Amino acid sequence: MTKYRLIGRGRTAEILAWGGSRALKLYLERSRREYVRREAEVSRFVHRAGLPAPAVYDADTEDGLFEIDGRLGILYERIDGPSMLRELARRPWMIFPFAKAFAALHARIHSVPGEGLPRMRERLERAIDRAEGYLSESIRQRVRARLATLPEGESVCHGDFHPDNVLIGEKGLTVIDWGPASAGHPLADLAWTVLLFRFSDVPPGTPRAVRLISSLLRKLFLRIYLRTYFILTGRSREDLLSWLGPVAVLRLADDVPEERARLIALIDREFGNAP
C-alpha cells in the first residue's frame, strides 16, 4: 500500500495511482465481492461498446479483481484531468458549453443498446420494496402501477450521471463510476440526474454566499442540459415527468439523509392523493 499514491477518495473506495497510466479503485473493507464484481463487469461492457469509459485491466484471479490487504480493487486506465464539476467551479463562464457537452454525452450513452446489463426495471422494483419504512403500502402500490405503464427500454443507462463523474482529459470527456449501470429507458436515467441536481446538497459548512452561487449555477446548468438533451433526442419534458416519481423512490432507497424529506414530499405529491 505504501508504494501507491492516493489520488482520490469517495464514499465506497480510494483511488490509487498504479504506475504512470493506470489507477486502482480500492474498495473499503466492508464492500461485498458481488458488488465490486458487478462494477468490473459493467465497466468492461461499456468500454467494449465503444463508450468513453476507462479500460479495465484484470488481475490473475477468477473474476479479475485485485485483492490488497483484504480489500477488493478494480484496475482501470488512468484518466488525468479534472472532473467537469471541478472545472466548472474554476471556470463558471463555461457553463453553456459544459452543459451542452454533458447533454450530448448522456444522449450518446443512451444511443447504445444495453443488452447483457442488469435490468433497470428490476432495480426500480427492488427499490419500491425497500421503501416500506418510508412509504405506505398504498403509495408503493401506486408507484408499481405507474411503473407498469412505463416502457421497458433497452438503452445503456449510467445510473449516476452527474458532472463529477465526467473527467476532462487529453482525449476529451470520459465517464467514470459505471457500477449502477443497467439496461433500461433513457428517461429513467435522465430522471435520476434531474433529481440529483434538484435535491443533492453542497457539503456541510459551505459558506452561504457559495451556496447561493452554487444553487443558481446548478439551475442554469440543468436548464441548458435538459433543453439540449431534448433537442438531440426528440424527447420532451412531458415524457420525463412520468418517470420522476418512480425514480424518486429509487433515490430514496439510497438513503441520503439530506434528500429524504424532499424525496418523500415529491413522491407524496405524485401518488399520495391518488384515488
CSV table of C-alpha atoms in Angstrom, one decimal, residues 112-270:
chain,number,residue,atom,x,y,z
A,112,VAL,CA,-26.1,2.3,-27.2
A,113,PRO,CA,-28.0,-1.0,-26.7
A,114,GLY,CA,-27.7,-2.3,-23.1
A,115,GLU,CA,-28.5,-6.0,-23.8
A,116,GLY,CA,-26.4,-8.0,-21.3
A,117,LEU,CA,-26.5,-5.4,-18.5
A,118,PRO,CA,-28.7,-5.8,-15.4
A,119,ARG,CA,-32.3,-4.5,-15.9
A,120,MET,CA,-33.2,-1.0,-14.7
A,121,ARG,CA,-36.8,-2.2,-14.2
A,122,GLU,CA,-35.7,-4.8,-11.6
A,123,ARG,CA,-33.6,-2.2,-9.8
A,124,LEU,CA,-36.7,0.1,-9.6
A,125,GLU,CA,-38.9,-2.8,-8.4
A,126,ARG,CA,-36.4,-3.7,-5.6
A,127,ALA,CA,-36.3,0.0,-4.5
A,128,ILE,CA,-40.1,0.1,-4.2
A,129,ASP,CA,-39.9,-3.0,-1.9
A,130,ARG,CA,-37.2,-1.5,0.2
A,131,ALA,CA,-39.1,1.8,0.7
A,132,GLU,CA,-41.6,0.3,3.1
A,133,GLY,CA,-40.0,2.1,6.0
A,134,TYR,CA,-40.7,5.4,4.4
A,135,LEU,CA,-43.8,4.9,2.2
A,136,SER,CA,-47.2,3.4,2.9
A,137,GLU,CA,-48.2,0.2,1.1
A,138,SER,CA,-51.0,2.1,-0.8
A,139,ILE,CA,-48.4,4.6,-2.2
A,140,ARG,CA,-46.0,1.8,-3.1
A,141,GLN,CA,-48.8,0.1,-4.9
A,142,ARG,CA,-49.5,3.2,-6.9
A,143,VAL,CA,-45.8,3.5,-7.8
A,144,ARG,CA,-45.8,-0.1,-9.0
A,145,ALA,CA,-48.9,0.7,-11.1
A,146,ARG,CA,-47.3,3.7,-12.6
A,147,LEU,CA,-44.1,1.8,-13.4
A,148,ALA,CA,-46.2,-0.9,-15.1
A,149,THR,CA,-47.4,1.7,-17.6
A,150,LEU,CA,-44.0,3.0,-18.5
A,151,PRO,CA,-41.9,1.5,-21.4
A,152,GLU,CA,-39.2,-1.0,-20.6
A,153,GLY,CA,-36.4,0.4,-22.7
A,154,GLU,CA,-33.2,-1.3,-23.8
A,155,SER,CA,-30.6,1.5,-23.7
A,156,VAL,CA,-27.4,1.7,-21.6
A,157,CYS,CA,-28.2,3.8,-18.5
A,158,HIS,CA,-25.3,5.1,-16.4
A,159,GLY,CA,-27.3,5.1,-13.2
A,160,ASP,CA,-25.4,8.0,-11.6
A,161,PHE,CA,-24.7,10.5,-14.3
A,162,HIS,CA,-23.5,13.9,-13.0
A,163,PRO,CA,-20.7,16.3,-13.7
A,164,ASP,CA,-18.3,14.9,-11.1
A,165,ASN,CA,-18.4,11.6,-12.9
A,166,VAL,CA,-17.2,13.2,-16.2
A,167,LEU,CA,-13.5,13.7,-16.4
A,168,ILE,CA,-11.9,16.1,-18.9
A,169,GLY,CA,-8.7,14.5,-20.2
A,170,GLU,CA,-6.4,14.9,-23.1
A,171,LYS,CA,-8.6,12.7,-25.3
A,172,GLY,CA,-11.8,14.5,-24.3
A,173,LEU,CA,-14.6,13.5,-21.9
A,174,THR,CA,-14.5,10.2,-20.1
A,175,VAL,CA,-17.3,8.9,-17.9
A,176,ILE,CA,-16.4,7.0,-14.7
A,177,ASP,CA,-18.2,5.1,-11.9
A,178,TRP,CA,-20.3,2.8,-14.0
A,179,GLY,CA,-21.2,0.5,-11.1
A,180,PRO,CA,-25.0,1.2,-11.1
A,181,ALA,CA,-25.3,1.0,-14.9
A,182,SER,CA,-28.2,-1.0,-16.4
A,183,ALA,CA,-30.3,-1.6,-19.4
A,184,GLY,CA,-33.5,0.5,-19.4
A,185,HIS,CA,-35.3,3.5,-20.6
A,186,PRO,CA,-33.2,6.6,-21.1
A,187,LEU,CA,-35.8,8.8,-19.4
A,188,ALA,CA,-35.4,6.9,-16.1
A,189,ASP,CA,-31.7,7.6,-16.3
A,190,LEU,CA,-32.4,11.3,-17.1
A,191,ALA,CA,-34.8,11.5,-14.2
A,192,TRP,CA,-32.1,10.3,-11.8
A,193,THR,CA,-29.8,13.2,-13.0
A,194,VAL,CA,-32.6,15.7,-12.7
A,195,LEU,CA,-33.4,14.7,-9.1
A,196,LEU,CA,-29.8,14.8,-8.2
A,197,PHE,CA,-29.5,18.3,-9.5
A,198,ARG,CA,-32.7,19.3,-7.6
A,199,PHE,CA,-32.1,17.7,-4.3
A,200,SER,CA,-28.4,16.9,-3.6
A,201,ASP,CA,-26.7,19.3,-1.2
A,202,VAL,CA,-23.4,21.1,-1.3
A,203,PRO,CA,-21.0,19.8,1.5
A,204,PRO,CA,-21.8,20.8,5.1
A,205,GLY,CA,-20.1,24.0,6.2
A,206,THR,CA,-20.2,25.6,2.8
A,207,PRO,CA,-20.5,29.4,3.2
A,208,ARG,CA,-23.9,30.9,2.5
A,209,ALA,CA,-22.7,33.0,-0.5
A,210,VAL,CA,-21.1,30.0,-2.1
A,211,ARG,CA,-24.3,28.0,-1.6
A,212,LEU,CA,-26.3,30.7,-3.3
A,213,ILE,CA,-24.0,30.9,-6.3
A,214,SER,CA,-23.9,27.1,-6.5
A,215,SER,CA,-27.7,26.9,-6.5
A,216,LEU,CA,-28.0,29.5,-9.3
A,217,LEU,CA,-25.4,27.8,-11.4
A,218,ARG,CA,-27.0,24.4,-10.8
A,219,LYS,CA,-30.4,25.6,-12.0
A,220,LEU,CA,-28.9,27.2,-15.1
A,221,PHE,CA,-26.8,24.1,-15.9
A,222,LEU,CA,-29.9,21.9,-15.5
A,223,ARG,CA,-32.0,24.1,-17.8
A,224,ILE,CA,-29.3,24.1,-20.6
A,225,TYR,CA,-28.7,20.4,-20.2
A,226,LEU,CA,-32.3,19.4,-20.5
A,227,ARG,CA,-33.1,21.7,-23.4
A,228,THR,CA,-30.1,20.3,-25.3
A,229,TYR,CA,-30.9,16.7,-24.5
A,230,PHE,CA,-34.5,17.1,-25.7
A,231,ILE,CA,-33.3,18.7,-28.9
A,232,LEU,CA,-30.8,15.9,-29.6
A,233,THR,CA,-33.1,13.0,-28.8
A,234,GLY,CA,-36.6,14.3,-29.8
A,235,ARG,CA,-37.9,13.6,-26.3
A,236,SER,CA,-39.8,16.1,-24.2
A,237,ARG,CA,-40.2,17.4,-20.7
A,238,GLU,CA,-43.7,15.8,-20.6
A,239,ASP,CA,-42.2,12.4,-21.4
A,240,LEU,CA,-39.8,12.9,-18.5
A,241,LEU,CA,-42.4,13.8,-15.9
A,242,SER,CA,-43.9,10.3,-15.6
A,243,TRP,CA,-40.5,8.9,-14.6
A,244,LEU,CA,-39.8,11.4,-11.8
A,245,GLY,CA,-42.0,9.7,-9.1
A,246,PRO,CA,-40.7,6.1,-9.6
A,247,VAL,CA,-37.1,7.2,-9.9
A,248,ALA,CA,-37.5,9.3,-6.7
A,249,VAL,CA,-38.3,6.1,-4.9
A,250,LEU,CA,-35.0,4.7,-6.3
A,251,ARG,CA,-33.1,7.7,-5.0
A,252,LEU,CA,-34.9,7.3,-1.6
A,253,ALA,CA,-33.6,3.8,-1.4
A,254,ASP,CA,-30.0,5.2,-1.4
A,255,ASP,CA,-31.0,6.7,2.0
A,256,VAL,CA,-29.2,10.0,1.8
A,257,PRO,CA,-30.5,11.8,4.9
A,258,GLU,CA,-30.3,15.3,3.4
A,259,GLU,CA,-32.5,14.3,0.5
A,260,ARG,CA,-35.0,12.1,2.3
A,261,ALA,CA,-37.7,14.6,3.3
A,262,ARG,CA,-37.8,16.3,-0.1
A,263,LEU,CA,-38.0,13.0,-2.0
A,264,ILE,CA,-40.8,11.8,0.2
A,265,ALA,CA,-42.6,15.1,-0.4
A,266,LEU,CA,-42.3,14.6,-4.2
A,267,ILE,CA,-43.5,11.0,-4.0
A,268,ASP,CA,-46.4,12.0,-1.9
A,269,ARG,CA,-47.4,14.8,-4.3
A,270,GLU,CA,-47.2,12.3,-7.2
